[in-house]
Short mmCIF file of C-alpha atoms in Angstrom, two decimals:
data_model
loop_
_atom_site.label_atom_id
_atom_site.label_comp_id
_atom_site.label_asym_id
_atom_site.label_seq_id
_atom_site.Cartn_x
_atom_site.Cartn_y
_atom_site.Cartn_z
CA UNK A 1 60.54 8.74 63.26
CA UNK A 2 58.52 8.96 66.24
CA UNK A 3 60.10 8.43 69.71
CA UNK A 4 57.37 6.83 71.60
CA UNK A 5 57.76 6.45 75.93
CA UNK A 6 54.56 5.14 76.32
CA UNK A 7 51.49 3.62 75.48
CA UNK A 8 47.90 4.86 74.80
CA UNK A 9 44.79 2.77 73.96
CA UNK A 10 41.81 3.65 71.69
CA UNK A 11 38.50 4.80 73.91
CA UNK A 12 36.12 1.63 73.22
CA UNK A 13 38.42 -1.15 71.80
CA UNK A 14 41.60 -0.49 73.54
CA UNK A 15 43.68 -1.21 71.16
CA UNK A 16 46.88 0.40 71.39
CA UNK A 17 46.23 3.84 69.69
CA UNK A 18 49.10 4.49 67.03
CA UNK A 19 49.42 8.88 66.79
CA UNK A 20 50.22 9.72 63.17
CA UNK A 21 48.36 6.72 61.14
CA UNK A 22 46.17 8.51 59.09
CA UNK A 23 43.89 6.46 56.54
CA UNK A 24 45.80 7.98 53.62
CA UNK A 25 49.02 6.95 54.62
CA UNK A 26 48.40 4.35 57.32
CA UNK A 27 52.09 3.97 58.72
CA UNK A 28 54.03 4.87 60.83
CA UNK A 29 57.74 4.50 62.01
CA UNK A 30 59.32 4.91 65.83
CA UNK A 31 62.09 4.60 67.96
CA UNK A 32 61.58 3.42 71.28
CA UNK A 33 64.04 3.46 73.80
CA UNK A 34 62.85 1.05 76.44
CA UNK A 35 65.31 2.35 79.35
CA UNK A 36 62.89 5.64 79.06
CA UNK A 37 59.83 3.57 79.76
CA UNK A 38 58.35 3.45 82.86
CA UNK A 39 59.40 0.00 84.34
CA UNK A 40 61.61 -0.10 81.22
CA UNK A 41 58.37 -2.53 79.83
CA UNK A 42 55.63 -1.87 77.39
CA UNK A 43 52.70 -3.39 78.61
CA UNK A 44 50.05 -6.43 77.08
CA UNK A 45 48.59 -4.52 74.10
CA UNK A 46 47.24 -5.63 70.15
CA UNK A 47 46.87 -3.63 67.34
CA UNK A 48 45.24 -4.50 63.86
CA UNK A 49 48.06 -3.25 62.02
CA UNK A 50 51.16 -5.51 61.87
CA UNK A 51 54.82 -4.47 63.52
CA UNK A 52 58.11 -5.01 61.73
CA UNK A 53 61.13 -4.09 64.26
CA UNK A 54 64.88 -4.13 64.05
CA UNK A 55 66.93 -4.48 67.46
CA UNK A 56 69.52 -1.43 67.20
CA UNK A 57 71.10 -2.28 70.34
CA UNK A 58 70.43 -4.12 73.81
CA UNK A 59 68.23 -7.04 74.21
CA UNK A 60 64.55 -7.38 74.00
CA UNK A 61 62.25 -9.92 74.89
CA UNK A 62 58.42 -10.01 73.03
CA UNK A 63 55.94 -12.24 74.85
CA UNK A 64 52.35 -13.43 73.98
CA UNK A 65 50.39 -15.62 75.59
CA UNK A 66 51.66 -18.61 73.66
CA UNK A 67 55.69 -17.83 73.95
CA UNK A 68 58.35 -15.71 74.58
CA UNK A 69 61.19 -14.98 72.27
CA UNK A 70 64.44 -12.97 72.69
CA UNK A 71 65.41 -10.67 70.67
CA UNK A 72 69.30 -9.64 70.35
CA UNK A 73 70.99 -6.35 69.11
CA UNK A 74 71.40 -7.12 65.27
CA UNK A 75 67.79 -9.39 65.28
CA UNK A 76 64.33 -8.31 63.80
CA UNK A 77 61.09 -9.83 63.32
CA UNK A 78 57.33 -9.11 62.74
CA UNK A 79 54.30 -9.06 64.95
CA UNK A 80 51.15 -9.69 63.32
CA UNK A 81 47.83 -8.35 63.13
CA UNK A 82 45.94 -8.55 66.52
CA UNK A 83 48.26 -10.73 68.42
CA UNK A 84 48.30 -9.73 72.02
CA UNK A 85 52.08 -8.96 73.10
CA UNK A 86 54.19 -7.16 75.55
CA UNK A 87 57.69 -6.27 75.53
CA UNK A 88 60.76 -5.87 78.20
CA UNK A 89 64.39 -5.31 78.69
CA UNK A 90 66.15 -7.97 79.39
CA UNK A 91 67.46 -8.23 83.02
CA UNK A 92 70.80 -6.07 83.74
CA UNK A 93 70.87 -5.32 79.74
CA UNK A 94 70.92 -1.55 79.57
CA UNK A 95 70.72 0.54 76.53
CA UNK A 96 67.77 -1.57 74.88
CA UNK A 97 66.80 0.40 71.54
CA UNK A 98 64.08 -0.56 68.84
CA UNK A 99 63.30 0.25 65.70
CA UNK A 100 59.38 -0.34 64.34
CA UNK A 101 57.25 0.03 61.06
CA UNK A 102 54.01 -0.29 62.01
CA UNK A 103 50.91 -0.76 59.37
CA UNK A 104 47.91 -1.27 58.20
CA UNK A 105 48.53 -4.17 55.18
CA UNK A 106 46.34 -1.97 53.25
CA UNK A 107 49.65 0.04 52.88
CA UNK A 108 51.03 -2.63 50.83
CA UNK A 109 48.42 -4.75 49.60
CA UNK A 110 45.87 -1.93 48.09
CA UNK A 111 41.99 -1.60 48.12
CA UNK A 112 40.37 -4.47 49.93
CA UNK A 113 39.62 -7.19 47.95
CA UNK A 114 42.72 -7.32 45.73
CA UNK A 115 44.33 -9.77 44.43
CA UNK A 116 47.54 -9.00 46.72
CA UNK A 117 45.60 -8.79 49.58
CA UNK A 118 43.72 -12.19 48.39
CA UNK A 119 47.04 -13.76 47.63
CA UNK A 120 49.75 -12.74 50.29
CA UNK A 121 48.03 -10.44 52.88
CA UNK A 122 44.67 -12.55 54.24
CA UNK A 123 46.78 -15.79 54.48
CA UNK A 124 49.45 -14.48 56.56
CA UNK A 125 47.53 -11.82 59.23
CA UNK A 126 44.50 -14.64 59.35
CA UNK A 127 46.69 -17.74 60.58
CA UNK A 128 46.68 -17.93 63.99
CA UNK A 129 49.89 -20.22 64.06
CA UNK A 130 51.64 -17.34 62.84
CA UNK A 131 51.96 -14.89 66.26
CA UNK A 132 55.59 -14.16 64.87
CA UNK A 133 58.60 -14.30 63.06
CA UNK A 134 62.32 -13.94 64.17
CA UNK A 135 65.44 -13.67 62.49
CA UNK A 136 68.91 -13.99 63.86
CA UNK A 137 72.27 -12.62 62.71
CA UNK A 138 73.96 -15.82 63.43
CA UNK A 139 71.12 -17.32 60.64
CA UNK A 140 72.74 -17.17 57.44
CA UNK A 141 68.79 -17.82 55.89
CA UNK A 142 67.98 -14.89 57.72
CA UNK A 143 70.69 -12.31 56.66
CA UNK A 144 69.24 -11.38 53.64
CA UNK A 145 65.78 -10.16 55.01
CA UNK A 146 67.43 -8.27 57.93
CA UNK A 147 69.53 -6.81 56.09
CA UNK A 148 66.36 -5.26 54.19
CA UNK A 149 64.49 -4.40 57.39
CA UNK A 150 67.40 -2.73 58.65
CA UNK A 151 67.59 -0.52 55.54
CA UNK A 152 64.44 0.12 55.75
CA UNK A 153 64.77 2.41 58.05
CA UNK A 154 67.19 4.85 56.07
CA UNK A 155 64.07 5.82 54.05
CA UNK A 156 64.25 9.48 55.24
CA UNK A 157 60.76 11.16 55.33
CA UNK A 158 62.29 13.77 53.31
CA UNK A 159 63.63 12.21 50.65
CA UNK A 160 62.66 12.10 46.77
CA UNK A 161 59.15 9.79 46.42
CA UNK A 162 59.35 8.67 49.94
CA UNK A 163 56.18 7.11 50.10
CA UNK A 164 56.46 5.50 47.21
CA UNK A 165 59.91 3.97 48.27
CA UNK A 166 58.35 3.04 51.68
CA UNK A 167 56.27 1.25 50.09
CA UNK A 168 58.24 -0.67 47.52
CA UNK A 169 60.77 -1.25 50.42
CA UNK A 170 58.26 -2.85 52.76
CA UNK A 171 56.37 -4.76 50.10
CA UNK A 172 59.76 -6.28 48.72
CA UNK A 173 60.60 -7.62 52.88
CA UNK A 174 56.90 -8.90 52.79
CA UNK A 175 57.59 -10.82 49.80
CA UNK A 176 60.29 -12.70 51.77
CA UNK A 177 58.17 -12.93 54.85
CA UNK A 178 55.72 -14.46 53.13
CA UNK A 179 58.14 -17.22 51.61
CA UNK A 180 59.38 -17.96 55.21
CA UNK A 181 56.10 -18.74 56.49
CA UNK A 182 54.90 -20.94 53.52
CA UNK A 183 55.68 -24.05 55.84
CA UNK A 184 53.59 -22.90 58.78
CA UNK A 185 50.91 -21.41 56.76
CA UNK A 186 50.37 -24.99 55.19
CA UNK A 187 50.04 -25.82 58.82
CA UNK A 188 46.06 -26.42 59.98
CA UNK A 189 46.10 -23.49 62.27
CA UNK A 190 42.85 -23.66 64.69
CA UNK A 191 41.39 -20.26 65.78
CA UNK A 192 41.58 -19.83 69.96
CA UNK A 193 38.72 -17.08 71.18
CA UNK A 194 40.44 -17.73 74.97
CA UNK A 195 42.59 -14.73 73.40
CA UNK A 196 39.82 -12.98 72.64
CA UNK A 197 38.18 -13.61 76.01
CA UNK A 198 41.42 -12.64 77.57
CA UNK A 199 41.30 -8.91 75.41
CA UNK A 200 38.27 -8.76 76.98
CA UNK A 201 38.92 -8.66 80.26
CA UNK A 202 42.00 -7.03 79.68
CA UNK A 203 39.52 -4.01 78.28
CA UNK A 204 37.32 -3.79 81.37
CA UNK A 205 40.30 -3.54 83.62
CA UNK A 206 42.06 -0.93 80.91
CA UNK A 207 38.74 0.98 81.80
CA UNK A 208 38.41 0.58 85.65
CA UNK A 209 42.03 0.25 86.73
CA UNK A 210 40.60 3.33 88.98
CA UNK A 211 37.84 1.79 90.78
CA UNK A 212 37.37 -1.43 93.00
CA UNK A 213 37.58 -4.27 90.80
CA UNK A 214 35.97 -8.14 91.49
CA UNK A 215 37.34 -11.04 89.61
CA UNK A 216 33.58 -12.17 89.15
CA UNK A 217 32.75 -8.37 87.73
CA UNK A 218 35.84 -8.96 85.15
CA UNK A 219 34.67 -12.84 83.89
CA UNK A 220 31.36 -11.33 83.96
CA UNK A 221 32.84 -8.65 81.02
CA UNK A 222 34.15 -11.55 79.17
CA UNK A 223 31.09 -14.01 79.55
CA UNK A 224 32.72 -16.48 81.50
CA UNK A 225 32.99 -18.04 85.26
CA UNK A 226 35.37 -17.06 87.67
CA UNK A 227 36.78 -20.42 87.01
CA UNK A 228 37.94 -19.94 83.52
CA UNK A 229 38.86 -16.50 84.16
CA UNK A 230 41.55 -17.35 86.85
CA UNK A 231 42.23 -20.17 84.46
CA UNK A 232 42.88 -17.86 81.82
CA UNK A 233 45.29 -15.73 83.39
CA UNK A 234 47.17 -18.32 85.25
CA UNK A 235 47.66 -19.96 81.57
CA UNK A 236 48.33 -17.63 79.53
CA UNK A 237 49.99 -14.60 81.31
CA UNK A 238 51.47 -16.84 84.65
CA UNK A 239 49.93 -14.56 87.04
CA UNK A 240 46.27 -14.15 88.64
CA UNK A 241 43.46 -11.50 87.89
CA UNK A 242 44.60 -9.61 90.72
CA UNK A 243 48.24 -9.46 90.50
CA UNK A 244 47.74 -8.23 87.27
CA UNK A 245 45.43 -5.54 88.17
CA UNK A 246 47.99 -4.48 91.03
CA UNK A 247 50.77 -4.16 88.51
CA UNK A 248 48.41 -2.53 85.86
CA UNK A 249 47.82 0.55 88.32
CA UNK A 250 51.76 0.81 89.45
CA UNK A 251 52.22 1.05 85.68
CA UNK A 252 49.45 4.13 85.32
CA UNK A 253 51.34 5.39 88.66
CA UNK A 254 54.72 5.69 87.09
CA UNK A 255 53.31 7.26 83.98
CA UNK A 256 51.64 9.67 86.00
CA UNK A 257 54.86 10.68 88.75
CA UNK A 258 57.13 11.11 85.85
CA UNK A 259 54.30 12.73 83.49
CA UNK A 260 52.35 15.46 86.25
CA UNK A 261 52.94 17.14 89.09
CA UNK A 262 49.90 15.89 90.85
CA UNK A 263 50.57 15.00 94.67
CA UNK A 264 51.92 11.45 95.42
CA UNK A 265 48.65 10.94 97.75
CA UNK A 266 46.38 11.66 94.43
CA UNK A 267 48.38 9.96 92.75
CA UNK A 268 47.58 6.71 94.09
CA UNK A 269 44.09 7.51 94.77
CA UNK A 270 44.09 8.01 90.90
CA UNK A 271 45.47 4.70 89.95
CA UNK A 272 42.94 2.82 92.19
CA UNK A 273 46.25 2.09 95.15
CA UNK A 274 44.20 3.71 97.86
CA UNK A 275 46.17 5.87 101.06
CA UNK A 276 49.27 7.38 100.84
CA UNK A 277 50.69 4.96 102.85
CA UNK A 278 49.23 1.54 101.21
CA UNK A 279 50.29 3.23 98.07
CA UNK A 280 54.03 3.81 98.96
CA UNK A 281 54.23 0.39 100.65
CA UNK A 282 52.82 -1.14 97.41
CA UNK A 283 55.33 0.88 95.26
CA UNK A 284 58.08 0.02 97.37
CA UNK A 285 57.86 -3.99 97.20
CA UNK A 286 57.53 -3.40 93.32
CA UNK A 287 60.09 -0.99 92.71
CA UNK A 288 62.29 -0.29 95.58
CA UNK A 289 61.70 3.16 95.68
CA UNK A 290 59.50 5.32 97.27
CA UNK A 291 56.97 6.84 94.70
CA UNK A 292 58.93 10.52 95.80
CA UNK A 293 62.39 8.56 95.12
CA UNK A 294 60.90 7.29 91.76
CA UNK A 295 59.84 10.45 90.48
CA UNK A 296 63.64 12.58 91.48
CA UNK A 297 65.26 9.75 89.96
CA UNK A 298 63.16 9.55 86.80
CA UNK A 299 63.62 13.28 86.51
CA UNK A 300 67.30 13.11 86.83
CA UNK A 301 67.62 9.72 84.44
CA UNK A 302 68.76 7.89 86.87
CA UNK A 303 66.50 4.99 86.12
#
């Protein structure tokens, strides 16, 4: 089980890029312990494949730009395929620890064009009313299937016909998934590209988080006016073009004071934060720390 601090994208699409998910065997399990992130968030991302989680311990809360949804220690849930989400600790909740299969359905539902994947794969990852599922330990309806997603995880690597196991494993939770959803999925779901506009400017400023950035340069990306594009944001992620591009390049800072040695001043030349001084004032109102204090205390887990 990988233990994953951060988050990389794929060159081009920028969706997030999953090490270890090989066509052959497209899965892969982790163990992220948010307090070891930097800002103890993961940041807006989407992925084709889908992402089943367990909550070990601590509380976590998923957003998208339609909801947010807390997760408790004991909880679990699914993501699904190409929903744009982001995760954070809950405030003064230390100790936050999650458990995730992530995969491609092809993992469970075969070639493309079988009748699994006809019957209980295409319905579920194409219904946009489905962003995700959550079940609660206080839910007796929802015992059952956490129960199996938490034992899913005891599948050691090792183990005789692992894969095989996996595979039954996560097929048999899908199954029950798949049940739970029937009432939404006979729901008329209606297909939003504003998300897909959104992703798109999301990309260009995944790409030039570096340079000096214009709202009209980032609507331009996404085919759209200024308008819509501060629109957009404001809607769907409470926050403006800017802002968001601010605390885009304090994220690439932290990653790069507790990942490199590289001076503080090129640090924030290299995350697009300018001087030395406009880059330790910014850092400060975000964080309060100094990017120097950040990086001791990071070093000696003190954050």
């Amino acid at each position: 089980m990988k233990n994953i601090c951060s988050v990389k994208f794929r060159d081009g699409s920028k969706e997030e890029l999953l090490p270890g998910l090989t066509p052959d065997f497209p899965y892969i399990a982790s163990f992220v312990e948010l307090d070891k992130h930097a800002g103890r968030f993961v940041p807006w991302h989407w992925h084709k494949e889908v992402e089943l989680f367990y909550i070990k311990s601590g509380v976590l809360e998923y957003y998208t730009p339609e909801k947010k949804i807390v997760f408790p220690a004991g909880s679990g849930g699914i993501i699904n395929s190409n929903v744009l989400h982001m995760t954070k600790t809950q405030e003064n909740v230390n100790n936050t620890v999650q458990l995730l299969h992530i995969f491609d359905t092809s993992f469970i539902g075969g070639q493309s064009g079988s009748k699994i994947e006809q019957k209980f794969i295409i319905p579920f990852i194409t219904a946009p009313q489905i962003e995700a599922l959550a079940f609660y330990p206080d839910n007796p309806e929802h015992s059952d299937v956490l129960s199996m997603i938490r034992e899913s995880f005891n599948i050691k690597n090792d183990s005789y016909a692992y894969e095989l196991r996996l595979r039954s494993a996560l097929s048999e939770i899908w199954s029950r998934l798949f049940l739970f959803s029937e009432p939404l999925l006979k729901e008329k779901g209606t297909y939003d590209k504003t998300n897909d506009e959104l992703k798109m400017m999301m990309i260009y400023i995944y790409e030039h988080y570096m340079e000096k950035i214009s709202v009209s340069e980032i609507a331009n990306y996404a085919f759209i006016s200024e308008r819509k594009c501060f629109r957009i944001f404001h809607e769907r992620l409470h926050t403006t073009p800017t802002e968001f591009i601010k605390n885009y390049r304090l994220q690439m800072a932290c990653n790069m004071l507790i990942g490199s040695r590289e001076a503080i001043s090129s640090v924030g030349h290299a995350c697009g934060l300018g001087s030395n001084s406009y880059f330790g004032k910014v850092f400060r109102e975000h964080f309060g720390y100094s990017p120097a204090e950040y990086r001791q205390k990071w070093q000696n887990n003190d954050i």
